[in-house]
PDB file of C-alpha atoms in Angstrom:
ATOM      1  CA  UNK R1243      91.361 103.846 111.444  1.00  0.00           C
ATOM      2  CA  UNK R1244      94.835 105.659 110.791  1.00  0.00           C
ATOM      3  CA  UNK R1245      97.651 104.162 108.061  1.00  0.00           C
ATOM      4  CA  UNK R1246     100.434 104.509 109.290  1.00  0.00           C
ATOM      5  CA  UNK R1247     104.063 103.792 107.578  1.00  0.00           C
ATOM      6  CA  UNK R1248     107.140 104.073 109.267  1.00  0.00           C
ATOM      7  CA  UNK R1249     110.469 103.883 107.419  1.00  0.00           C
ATOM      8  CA  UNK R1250     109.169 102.332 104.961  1.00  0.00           C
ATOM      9  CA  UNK R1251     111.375 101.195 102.112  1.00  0.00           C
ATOM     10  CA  UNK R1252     111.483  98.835  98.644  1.00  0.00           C
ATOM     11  CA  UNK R1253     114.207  97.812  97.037  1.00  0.00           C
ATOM     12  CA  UNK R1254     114.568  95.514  93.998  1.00  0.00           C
ATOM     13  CA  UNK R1255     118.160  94.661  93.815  1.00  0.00           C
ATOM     14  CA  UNK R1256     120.459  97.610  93.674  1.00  0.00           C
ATOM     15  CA  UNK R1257     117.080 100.092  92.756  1.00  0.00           C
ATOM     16  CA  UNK R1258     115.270 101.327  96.094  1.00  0.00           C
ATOM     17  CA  UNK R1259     112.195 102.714  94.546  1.00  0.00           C
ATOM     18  CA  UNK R1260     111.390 103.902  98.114  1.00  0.00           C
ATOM     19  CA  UNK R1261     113.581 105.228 100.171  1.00  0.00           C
ATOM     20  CA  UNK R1262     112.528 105.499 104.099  1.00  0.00           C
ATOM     21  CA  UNK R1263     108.872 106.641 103.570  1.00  0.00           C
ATOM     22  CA  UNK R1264     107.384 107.435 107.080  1.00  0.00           C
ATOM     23  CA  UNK R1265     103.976 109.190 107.066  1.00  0.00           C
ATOM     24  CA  UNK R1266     100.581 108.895 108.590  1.00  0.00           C
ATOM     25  CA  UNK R1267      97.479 109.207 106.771  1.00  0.00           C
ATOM     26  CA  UNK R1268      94.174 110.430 109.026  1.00  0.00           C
ATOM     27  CA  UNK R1269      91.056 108.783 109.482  1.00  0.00           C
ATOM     28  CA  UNK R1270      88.182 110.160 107.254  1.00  0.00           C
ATOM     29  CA  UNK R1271      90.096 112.116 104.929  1.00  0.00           C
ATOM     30  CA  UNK R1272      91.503 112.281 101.374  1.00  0.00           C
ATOM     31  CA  UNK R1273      94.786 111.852 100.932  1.00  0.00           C
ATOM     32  CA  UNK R1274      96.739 112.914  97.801  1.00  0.00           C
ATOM     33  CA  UNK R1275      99.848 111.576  96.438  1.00  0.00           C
ATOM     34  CA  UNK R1276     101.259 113.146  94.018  1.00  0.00           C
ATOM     35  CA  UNK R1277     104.769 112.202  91.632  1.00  0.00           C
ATOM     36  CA  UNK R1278     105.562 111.885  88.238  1.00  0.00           C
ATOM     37  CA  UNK R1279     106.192 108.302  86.905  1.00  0.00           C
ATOM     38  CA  UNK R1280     108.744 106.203  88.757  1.00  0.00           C
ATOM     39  CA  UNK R1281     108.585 108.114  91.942  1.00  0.00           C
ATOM     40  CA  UNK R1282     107.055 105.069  93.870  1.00  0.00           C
ATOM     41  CA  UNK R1283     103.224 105.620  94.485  1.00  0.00           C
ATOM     42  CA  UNK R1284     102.346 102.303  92.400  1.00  0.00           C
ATOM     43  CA  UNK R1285     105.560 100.574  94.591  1.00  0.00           C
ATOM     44  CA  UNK R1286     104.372 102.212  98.158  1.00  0.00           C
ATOM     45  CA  UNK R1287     100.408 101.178  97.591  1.00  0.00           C
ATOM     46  CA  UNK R1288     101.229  97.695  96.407  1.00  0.00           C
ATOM     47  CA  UNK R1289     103.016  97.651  99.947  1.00  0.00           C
ATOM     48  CA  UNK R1290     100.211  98.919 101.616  1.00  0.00           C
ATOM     49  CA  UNK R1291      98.053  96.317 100.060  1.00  0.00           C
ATOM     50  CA  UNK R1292     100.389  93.663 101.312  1.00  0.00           C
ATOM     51  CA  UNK R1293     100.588  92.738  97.266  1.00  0.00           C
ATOM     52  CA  UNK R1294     104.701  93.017  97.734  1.00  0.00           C
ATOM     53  CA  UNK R1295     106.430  93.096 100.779  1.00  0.00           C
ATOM     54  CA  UNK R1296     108.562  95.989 101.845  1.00  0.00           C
ATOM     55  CA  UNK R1297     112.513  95.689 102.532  1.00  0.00           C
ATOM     56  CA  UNK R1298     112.108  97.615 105.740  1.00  0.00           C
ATOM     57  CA  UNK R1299     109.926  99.095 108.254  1.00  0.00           C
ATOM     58  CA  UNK R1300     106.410  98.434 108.474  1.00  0.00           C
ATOM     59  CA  UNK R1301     102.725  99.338 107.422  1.00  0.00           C
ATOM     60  CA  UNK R1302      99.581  99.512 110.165  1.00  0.00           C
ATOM     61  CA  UNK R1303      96.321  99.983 109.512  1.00  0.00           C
ATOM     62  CA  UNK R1304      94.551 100.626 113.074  1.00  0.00           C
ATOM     63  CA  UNK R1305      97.332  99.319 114.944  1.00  0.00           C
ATOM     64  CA  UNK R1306      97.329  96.256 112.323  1.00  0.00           C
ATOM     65  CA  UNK R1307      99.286  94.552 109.460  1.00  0.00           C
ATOM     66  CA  UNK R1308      97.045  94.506 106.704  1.00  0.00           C
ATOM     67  CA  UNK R1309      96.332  91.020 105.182  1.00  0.00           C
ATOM     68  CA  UNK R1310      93.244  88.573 104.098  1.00  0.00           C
ATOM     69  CA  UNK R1311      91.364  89.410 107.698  1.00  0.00           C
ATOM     70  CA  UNK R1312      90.826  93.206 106.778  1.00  0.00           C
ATOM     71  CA  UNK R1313      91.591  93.136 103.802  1.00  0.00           C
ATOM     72  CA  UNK R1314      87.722  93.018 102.625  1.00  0.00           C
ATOM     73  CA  UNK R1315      87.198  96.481 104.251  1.00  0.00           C
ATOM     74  CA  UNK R1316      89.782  97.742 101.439  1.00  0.00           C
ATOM     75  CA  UNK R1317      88.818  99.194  98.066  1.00  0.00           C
ATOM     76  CA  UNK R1318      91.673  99.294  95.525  1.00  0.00           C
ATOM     77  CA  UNK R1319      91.655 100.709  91.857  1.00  0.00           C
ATOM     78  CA  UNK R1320      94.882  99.365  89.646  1.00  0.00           C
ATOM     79  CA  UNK R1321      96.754 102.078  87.564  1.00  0.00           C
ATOM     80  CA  UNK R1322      96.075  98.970  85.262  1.00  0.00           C
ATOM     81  CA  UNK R1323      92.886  98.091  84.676  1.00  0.00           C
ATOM     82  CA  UNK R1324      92.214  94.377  85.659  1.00  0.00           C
ATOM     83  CA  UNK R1325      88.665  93.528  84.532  1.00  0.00           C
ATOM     84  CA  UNK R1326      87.642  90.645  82.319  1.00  0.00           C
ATOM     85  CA  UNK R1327      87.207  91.856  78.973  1.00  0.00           C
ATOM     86  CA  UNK R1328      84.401  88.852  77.747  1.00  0.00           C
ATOM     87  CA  UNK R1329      82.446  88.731  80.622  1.00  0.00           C
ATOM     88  CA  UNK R1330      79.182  91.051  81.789  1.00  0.00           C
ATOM     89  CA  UNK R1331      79.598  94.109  83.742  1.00  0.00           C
ATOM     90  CA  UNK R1332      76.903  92.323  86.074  1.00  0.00           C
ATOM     91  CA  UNK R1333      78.233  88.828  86.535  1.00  0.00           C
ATOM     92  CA  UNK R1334      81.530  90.042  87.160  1.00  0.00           C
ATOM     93  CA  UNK R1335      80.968  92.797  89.470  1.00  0.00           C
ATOM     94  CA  UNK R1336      78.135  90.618  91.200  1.00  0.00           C
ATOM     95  CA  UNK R1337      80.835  88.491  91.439  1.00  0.00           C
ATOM     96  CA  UNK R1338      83.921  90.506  93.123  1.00  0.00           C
ATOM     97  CA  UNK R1339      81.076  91.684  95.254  1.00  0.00           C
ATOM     98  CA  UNK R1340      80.585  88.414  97.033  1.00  0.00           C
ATOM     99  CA  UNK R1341      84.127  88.064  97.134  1.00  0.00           C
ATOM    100  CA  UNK R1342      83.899  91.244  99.685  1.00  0.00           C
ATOM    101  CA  UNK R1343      81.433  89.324 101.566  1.00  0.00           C
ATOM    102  CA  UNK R1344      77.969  90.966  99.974  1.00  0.00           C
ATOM    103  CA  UNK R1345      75.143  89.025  99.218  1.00  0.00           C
ATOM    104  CA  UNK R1346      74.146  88.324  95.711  1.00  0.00           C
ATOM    105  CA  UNK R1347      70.756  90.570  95.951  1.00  0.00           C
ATOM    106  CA  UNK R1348      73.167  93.193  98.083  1.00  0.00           C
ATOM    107  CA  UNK R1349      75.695  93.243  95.429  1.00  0.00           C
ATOM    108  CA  UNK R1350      73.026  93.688  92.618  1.00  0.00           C
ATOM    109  CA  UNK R1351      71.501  96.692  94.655  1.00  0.00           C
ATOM    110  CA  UNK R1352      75.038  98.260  94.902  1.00  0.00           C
ATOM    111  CA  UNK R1353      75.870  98.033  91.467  1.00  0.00           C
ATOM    112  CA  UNK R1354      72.737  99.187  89.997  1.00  0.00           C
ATOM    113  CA  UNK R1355      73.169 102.463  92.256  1.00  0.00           C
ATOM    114  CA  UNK R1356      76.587 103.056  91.393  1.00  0.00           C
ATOM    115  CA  UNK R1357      75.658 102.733  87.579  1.00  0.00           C
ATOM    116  CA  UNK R1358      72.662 104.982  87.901  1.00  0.00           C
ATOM    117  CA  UNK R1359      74.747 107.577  89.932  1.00  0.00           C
ATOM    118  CA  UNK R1360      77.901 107.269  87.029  1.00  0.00           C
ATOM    119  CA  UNK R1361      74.948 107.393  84.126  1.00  0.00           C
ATOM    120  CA  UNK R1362      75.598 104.127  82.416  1.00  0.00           C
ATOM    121  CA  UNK R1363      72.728 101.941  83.427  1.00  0.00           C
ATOM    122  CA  UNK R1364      73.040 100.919  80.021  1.00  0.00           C
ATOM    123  CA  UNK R1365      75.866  98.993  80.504  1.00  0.00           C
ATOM    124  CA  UNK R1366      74.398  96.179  83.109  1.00  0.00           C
ATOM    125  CA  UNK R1367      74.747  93.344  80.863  1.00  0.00           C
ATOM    126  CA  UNK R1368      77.336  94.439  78.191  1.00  0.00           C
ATOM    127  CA  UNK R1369      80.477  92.843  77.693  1.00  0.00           C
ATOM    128  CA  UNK R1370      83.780  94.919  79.284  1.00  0.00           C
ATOM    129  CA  UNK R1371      84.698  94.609  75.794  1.00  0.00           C
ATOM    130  CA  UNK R1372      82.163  96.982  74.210  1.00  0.00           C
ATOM    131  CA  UNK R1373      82.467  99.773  76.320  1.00  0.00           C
ATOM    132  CA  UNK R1374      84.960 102.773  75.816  1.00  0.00           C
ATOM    133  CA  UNK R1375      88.126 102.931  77.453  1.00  0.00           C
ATOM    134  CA  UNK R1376      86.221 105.782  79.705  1.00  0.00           C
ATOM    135  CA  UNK R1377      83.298 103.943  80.457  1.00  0.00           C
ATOM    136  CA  UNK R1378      85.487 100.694  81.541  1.00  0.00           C
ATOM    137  CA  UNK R1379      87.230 102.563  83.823  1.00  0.00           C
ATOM    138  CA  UNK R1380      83.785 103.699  85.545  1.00  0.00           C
ATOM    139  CA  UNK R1381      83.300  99.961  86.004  1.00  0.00           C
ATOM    140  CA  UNK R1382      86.288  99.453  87.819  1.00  0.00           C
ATOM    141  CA  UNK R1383      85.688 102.384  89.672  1.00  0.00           C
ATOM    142  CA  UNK R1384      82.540 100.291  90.875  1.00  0.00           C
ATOM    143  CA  UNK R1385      84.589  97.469  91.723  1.00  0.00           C
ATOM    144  CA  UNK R1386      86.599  99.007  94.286  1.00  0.00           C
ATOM    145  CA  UNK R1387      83.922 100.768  95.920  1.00  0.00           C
ATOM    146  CA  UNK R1388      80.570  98.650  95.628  1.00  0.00           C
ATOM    147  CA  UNK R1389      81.200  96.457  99.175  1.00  0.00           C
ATOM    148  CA  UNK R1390      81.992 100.246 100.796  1.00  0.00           C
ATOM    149  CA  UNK R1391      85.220  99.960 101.963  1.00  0.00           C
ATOM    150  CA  UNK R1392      86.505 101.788 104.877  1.00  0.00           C
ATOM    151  CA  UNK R1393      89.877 102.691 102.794  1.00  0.00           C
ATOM    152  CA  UNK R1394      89.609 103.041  99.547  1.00  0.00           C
ATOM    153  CA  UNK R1395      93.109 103.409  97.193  1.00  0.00           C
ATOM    154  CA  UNK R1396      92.961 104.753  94.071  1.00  0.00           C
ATOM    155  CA  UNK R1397      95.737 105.032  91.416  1.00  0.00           C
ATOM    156  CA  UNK R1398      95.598 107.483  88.765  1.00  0.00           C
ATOM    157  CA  UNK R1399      91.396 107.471  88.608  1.00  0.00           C
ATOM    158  CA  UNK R1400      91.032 110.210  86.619  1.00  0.00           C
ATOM    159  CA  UNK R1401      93.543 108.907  83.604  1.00  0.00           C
ATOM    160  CA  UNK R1402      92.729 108.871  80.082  1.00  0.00           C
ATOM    161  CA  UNK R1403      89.394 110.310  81.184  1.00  0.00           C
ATOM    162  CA  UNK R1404      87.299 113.574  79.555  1.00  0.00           C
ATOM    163  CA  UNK R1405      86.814 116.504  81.229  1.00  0.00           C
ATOM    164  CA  UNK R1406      83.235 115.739  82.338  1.00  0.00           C
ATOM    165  CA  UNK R1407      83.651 112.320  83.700  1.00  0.00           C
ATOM    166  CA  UNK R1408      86.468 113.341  85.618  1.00  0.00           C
ATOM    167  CA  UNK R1409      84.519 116.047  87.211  1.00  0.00           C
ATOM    168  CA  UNK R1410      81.988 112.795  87.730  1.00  0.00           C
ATOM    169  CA  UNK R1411      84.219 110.363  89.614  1.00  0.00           C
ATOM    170  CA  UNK R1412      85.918 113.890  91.085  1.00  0.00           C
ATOM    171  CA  UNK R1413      82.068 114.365  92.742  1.00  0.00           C
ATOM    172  CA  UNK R1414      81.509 110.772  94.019  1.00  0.00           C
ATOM    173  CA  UNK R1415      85.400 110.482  95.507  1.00  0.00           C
ATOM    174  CA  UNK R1416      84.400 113.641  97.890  1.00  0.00           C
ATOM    175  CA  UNK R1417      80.739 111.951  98.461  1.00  0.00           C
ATOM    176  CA  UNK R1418      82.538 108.948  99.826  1.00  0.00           C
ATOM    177  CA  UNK R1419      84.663 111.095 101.445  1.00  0.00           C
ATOM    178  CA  UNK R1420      82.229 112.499 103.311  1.00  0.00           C
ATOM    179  CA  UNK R1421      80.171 109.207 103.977  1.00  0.00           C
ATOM    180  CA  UNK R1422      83.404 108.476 106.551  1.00  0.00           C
ATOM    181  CA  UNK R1423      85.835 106.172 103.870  1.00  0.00           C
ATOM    182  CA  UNK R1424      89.161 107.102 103.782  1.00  0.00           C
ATOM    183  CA  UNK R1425      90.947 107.526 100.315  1.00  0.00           C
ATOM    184  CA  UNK R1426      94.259 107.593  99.401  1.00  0.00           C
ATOM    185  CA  UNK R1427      94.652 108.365  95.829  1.00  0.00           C
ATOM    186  CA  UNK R1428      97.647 109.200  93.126  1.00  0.00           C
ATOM    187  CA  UNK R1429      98.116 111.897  90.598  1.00  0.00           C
ATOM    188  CA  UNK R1430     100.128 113.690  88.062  1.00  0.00           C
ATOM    189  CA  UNK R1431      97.442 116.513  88.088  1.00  0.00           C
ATOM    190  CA  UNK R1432      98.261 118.597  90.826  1.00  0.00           C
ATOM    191  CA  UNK R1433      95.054 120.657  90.159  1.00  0.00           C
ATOM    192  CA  UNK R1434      93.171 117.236  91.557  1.00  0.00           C
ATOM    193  CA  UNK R1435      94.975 116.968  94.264  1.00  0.00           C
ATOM    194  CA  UNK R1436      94.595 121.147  95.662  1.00  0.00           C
ATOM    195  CA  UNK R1437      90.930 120.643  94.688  1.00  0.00           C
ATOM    196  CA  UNK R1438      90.378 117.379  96.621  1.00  0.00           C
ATOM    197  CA  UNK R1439      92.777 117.064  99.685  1.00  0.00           C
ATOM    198  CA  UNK R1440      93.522 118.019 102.646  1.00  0.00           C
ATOM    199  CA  UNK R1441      96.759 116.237 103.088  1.00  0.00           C
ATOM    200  CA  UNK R1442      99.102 115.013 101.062  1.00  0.00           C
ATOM    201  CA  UNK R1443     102.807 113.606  99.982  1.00  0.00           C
ATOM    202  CA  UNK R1444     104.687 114.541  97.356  1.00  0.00           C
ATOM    203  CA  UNK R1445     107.533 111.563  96.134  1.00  0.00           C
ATOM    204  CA  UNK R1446     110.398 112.439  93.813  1.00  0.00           C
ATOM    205  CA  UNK R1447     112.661 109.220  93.133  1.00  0.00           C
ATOM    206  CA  UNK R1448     111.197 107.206  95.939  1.00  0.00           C
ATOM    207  CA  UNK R1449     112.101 110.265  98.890  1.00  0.00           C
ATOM    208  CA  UNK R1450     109.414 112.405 100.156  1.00  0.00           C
ATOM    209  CA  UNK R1451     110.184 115.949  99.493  1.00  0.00           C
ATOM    210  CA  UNK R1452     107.006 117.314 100.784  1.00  0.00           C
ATOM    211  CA  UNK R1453     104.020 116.349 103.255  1.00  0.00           C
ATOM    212  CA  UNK R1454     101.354 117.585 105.588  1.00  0.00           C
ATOM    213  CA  UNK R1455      98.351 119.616 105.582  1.00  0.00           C
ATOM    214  CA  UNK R1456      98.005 121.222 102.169  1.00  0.00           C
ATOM    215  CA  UNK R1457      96.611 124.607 103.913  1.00  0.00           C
ATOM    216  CA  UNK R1458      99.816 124.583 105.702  1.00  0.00           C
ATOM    217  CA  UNK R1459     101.999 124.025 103.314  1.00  0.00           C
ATOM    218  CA  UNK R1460     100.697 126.857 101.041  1.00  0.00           C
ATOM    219  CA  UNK R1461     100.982 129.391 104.499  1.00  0.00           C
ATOM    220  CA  UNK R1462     104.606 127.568 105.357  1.00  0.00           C
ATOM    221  CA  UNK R1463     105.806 128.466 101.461  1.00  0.00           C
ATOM    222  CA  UNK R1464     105.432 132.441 102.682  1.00  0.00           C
ATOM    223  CA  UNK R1465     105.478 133.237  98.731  1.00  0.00           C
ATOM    224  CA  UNK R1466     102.201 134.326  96.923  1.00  0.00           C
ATOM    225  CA  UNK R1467     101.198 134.787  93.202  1.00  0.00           C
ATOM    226  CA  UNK R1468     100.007 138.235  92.193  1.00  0.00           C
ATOM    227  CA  UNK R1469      97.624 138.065  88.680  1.00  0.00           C
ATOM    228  CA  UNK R1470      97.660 141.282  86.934  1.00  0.00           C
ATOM    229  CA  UNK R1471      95.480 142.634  83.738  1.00  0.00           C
ATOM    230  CA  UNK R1472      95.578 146.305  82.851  1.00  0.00           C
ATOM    231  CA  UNK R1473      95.855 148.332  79.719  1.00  0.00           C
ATOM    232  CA  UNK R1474      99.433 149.643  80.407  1.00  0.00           C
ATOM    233  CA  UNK R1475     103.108 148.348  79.953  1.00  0.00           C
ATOM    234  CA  UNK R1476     103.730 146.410  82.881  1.00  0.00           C
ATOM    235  CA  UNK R1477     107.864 145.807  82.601  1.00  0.00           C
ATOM    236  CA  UNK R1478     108.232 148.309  85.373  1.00  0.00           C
ATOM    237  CA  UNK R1479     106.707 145.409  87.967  1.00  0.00           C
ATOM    238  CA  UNK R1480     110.266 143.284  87.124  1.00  0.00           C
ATOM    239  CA  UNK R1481     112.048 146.613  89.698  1.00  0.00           C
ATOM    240  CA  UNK R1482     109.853 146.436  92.314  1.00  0.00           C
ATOM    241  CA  UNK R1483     112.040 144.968  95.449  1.00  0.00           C
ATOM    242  CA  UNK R1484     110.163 141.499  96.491  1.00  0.00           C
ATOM    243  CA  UNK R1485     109.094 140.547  93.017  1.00  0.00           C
ATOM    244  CA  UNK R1486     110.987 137.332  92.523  1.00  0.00           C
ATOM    245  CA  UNK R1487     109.771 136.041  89.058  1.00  0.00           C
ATOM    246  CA  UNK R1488     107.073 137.076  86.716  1.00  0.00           C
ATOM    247  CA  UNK R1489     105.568 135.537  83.472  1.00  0.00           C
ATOM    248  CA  UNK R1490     103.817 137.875  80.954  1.00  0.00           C
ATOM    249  CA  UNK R1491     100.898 136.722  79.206  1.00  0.00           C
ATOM    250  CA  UNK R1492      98.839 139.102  76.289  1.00  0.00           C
ATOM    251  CA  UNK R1493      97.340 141.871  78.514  1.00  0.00           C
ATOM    252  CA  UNK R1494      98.599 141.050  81.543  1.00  0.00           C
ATOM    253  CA  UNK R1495     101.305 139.271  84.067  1.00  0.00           C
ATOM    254  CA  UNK R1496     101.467 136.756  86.907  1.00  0.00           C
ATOM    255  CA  UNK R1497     104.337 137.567  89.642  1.00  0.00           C
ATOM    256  CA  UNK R1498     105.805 135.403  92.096  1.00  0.00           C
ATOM    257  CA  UNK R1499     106.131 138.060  95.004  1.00  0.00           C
ATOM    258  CA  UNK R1500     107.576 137.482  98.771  1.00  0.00           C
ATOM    259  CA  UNK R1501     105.080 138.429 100.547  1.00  0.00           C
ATOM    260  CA  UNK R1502     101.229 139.621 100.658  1.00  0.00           C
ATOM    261  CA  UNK R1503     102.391 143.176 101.365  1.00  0.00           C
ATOM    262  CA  UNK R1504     104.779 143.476  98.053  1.00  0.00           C
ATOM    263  CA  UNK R1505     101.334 143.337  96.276  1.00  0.00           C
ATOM    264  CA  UNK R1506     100.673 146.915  97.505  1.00  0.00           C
ATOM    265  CA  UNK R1507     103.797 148.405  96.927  1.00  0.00           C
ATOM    266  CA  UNK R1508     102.439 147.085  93.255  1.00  0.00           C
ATOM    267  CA  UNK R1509      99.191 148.402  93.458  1.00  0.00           C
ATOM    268  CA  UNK R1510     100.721 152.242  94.627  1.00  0.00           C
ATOM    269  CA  UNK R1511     103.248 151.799  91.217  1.00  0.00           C
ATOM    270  CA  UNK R1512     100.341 150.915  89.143  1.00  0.00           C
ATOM    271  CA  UNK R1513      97.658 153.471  90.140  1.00  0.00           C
ATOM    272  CA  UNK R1514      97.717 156.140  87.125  1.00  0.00           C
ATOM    273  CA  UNK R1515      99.017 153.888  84.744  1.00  0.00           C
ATOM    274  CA  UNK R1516      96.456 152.334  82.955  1.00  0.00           C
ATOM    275  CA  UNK R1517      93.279 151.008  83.647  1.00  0.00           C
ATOM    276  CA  UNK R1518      93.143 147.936  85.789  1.00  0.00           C
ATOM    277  CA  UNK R1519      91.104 145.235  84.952  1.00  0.00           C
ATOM    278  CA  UNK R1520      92.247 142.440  87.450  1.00  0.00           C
ATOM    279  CA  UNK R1521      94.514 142.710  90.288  1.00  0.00           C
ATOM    280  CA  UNK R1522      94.321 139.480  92.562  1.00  0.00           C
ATOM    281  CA  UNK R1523      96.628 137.407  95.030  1.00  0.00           C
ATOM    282  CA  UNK R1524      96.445 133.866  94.633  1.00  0.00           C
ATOM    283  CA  UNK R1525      97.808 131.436  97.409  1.00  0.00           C
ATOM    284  CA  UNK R1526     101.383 129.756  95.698  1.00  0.00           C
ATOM    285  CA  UNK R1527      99.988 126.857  93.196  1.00  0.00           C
ATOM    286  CA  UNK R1528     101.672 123.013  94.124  1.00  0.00           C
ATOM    287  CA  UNK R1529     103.731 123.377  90.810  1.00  0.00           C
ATOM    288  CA  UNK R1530     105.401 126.698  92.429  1.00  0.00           C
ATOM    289  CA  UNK R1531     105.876 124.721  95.897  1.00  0.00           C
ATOM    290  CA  UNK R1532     107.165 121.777  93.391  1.00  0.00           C
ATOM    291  CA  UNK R1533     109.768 123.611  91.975  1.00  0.00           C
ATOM    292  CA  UNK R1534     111.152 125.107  94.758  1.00  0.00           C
ATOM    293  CA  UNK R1535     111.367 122.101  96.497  1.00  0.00           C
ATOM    294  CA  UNK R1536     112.848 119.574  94.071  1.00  0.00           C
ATOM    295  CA  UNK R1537     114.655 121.906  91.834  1.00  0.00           C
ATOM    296  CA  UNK R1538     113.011 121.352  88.973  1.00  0.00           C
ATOM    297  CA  UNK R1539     109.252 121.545  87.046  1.00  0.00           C
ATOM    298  CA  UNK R1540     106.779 118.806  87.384  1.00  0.00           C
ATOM    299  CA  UNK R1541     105.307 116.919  84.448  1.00  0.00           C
TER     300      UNK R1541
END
């Protein structure tokens, strides 16, 4: 079931806060979008949800406009959290599970997985209240997922999260990626997006500057990062013709080079030296592709 927007924009008044978005996202994959704040992921998923309406062009999921006859087989998790603060993680999630179309006893079974499988059991008949900001959002996670959608749109999941529980939800987004739901999910870490995605669309002030197949658009880029640790002064690297940038760090130095075989006119410079200790070629990182692209460093 493929989402597909076409010239897609939003304006509010004068502001478009999407401008002409046309992309398709594949069946059975995870798809990353990725923009710092006020680039228009929150804007273009609202649209998708049919929660605002778009100014022009139009939104198809299967060939469909998406509204309150599919809209069941959709997951969604809010950049702001929307659960009920006094009531019971199980009531209410029991709850927004029969609102999916589950069965009490179904919805009960669900839940009681998903809490197992995110370690808080514990927290079946506490109050949203009295968990942790961390452990709330784990909840919500639930919410979106326990009917099992068949898309499943998730923005910012891994905010205001510690490093192991975002390796946690990380682990169960790629398990129900694999189980056949399709994802679309937001970021500002691009790190989440390279270790989870296989396609993805980059926004900066509502335009896309970037999308496609993430292997691609490393191989497209042509440039390569060249890591570099040895126990010698490495200024002389800065001549070498196809070394575009480098940044020194203590014992060593990452280069931006043009092209996998500047790395051995490198190596030949650096042989006799100095002892190497680490000499590897890295594929360009989204935050080089980022830079070149929009002109500027992501944050």
């Amino acid at each position: 079931m493929t989402l597909e927007l076409k010239n897609v924009t939003k304006r509010f008044g004068s502001f478009t806060a999407v401008d002409n978005l046309s992309l398709e996202i594949p069946e059975n994959n995870i798809f990353g979008f990725l923009g710092a704040n006020g680039a228009g992921k929150t804007t273009t998923f609202r649209m998708i949800l049919n929660l605002i309406d778009q100014s022009d062009g139009s939104i198809t999921w299967n060939g469909e406009e998406i509204n309150y006859n599919n809209s069941d087989r959709i997951g969604y998790l809010p950049e702001e959290r929307g659960l009920y603060p006094k009531l019971k993680v199980r009531d209410q999630l029991i709850y927004l599970g029969k609102l999916r179309g589950l069965s009490k006893n179904d919805a009960s079974n669900e839940l009681k997985k998903w809490l197992d499988r995110l370690k808080v059991p514990q927290y079946l008949d506490k109050k949203v209240e009295e968990l942790s900001k961390g452990n709330q959002q784990k909840i919500q996670f639930i919410s979106a997922v326990i009917h099992k959608p068949k898309l499943l749109i998730l923005d910012e999941p891994f905010s205001g999260l510690d490093p192991v529980n975002v390796e946690m939800l990380k682990e169960a987004v790629e398990e129900l990626g694999r189980s056949g739901t399709s994802i679309v999910f937001s970021s500002h870490r691009m790190e989440h997006v390279e270790q989870l995605c296989e396609h993805l669309c980059m926004l900066q002030k509502g335009k896309t500057i970037l999308h496609g197949n993430l292997k691609e658009i490393k191989r497209s880029f042509g440039k390569k990062n060249l890591s570099i640790e040895a126990d010698c002064d490495l200024d002389f690297v800065n001549q070498i013709p196809g070394v575009l940038k480098t940044t020194p760090f203590s014992g060593g130095m990452v280069c931006q080079i043009e092209s996998e075989a500047v790395s051995q006119a490198v190596l030949e410079k650096l042989i006799g030296k100095g002892f190497i200790r680490k000499f590897e070629l890295d594929e360009p990182s989204l935050n080089d592709i980022f830079i070149e692209k929009a002109g500027e460093s992501y944050e």
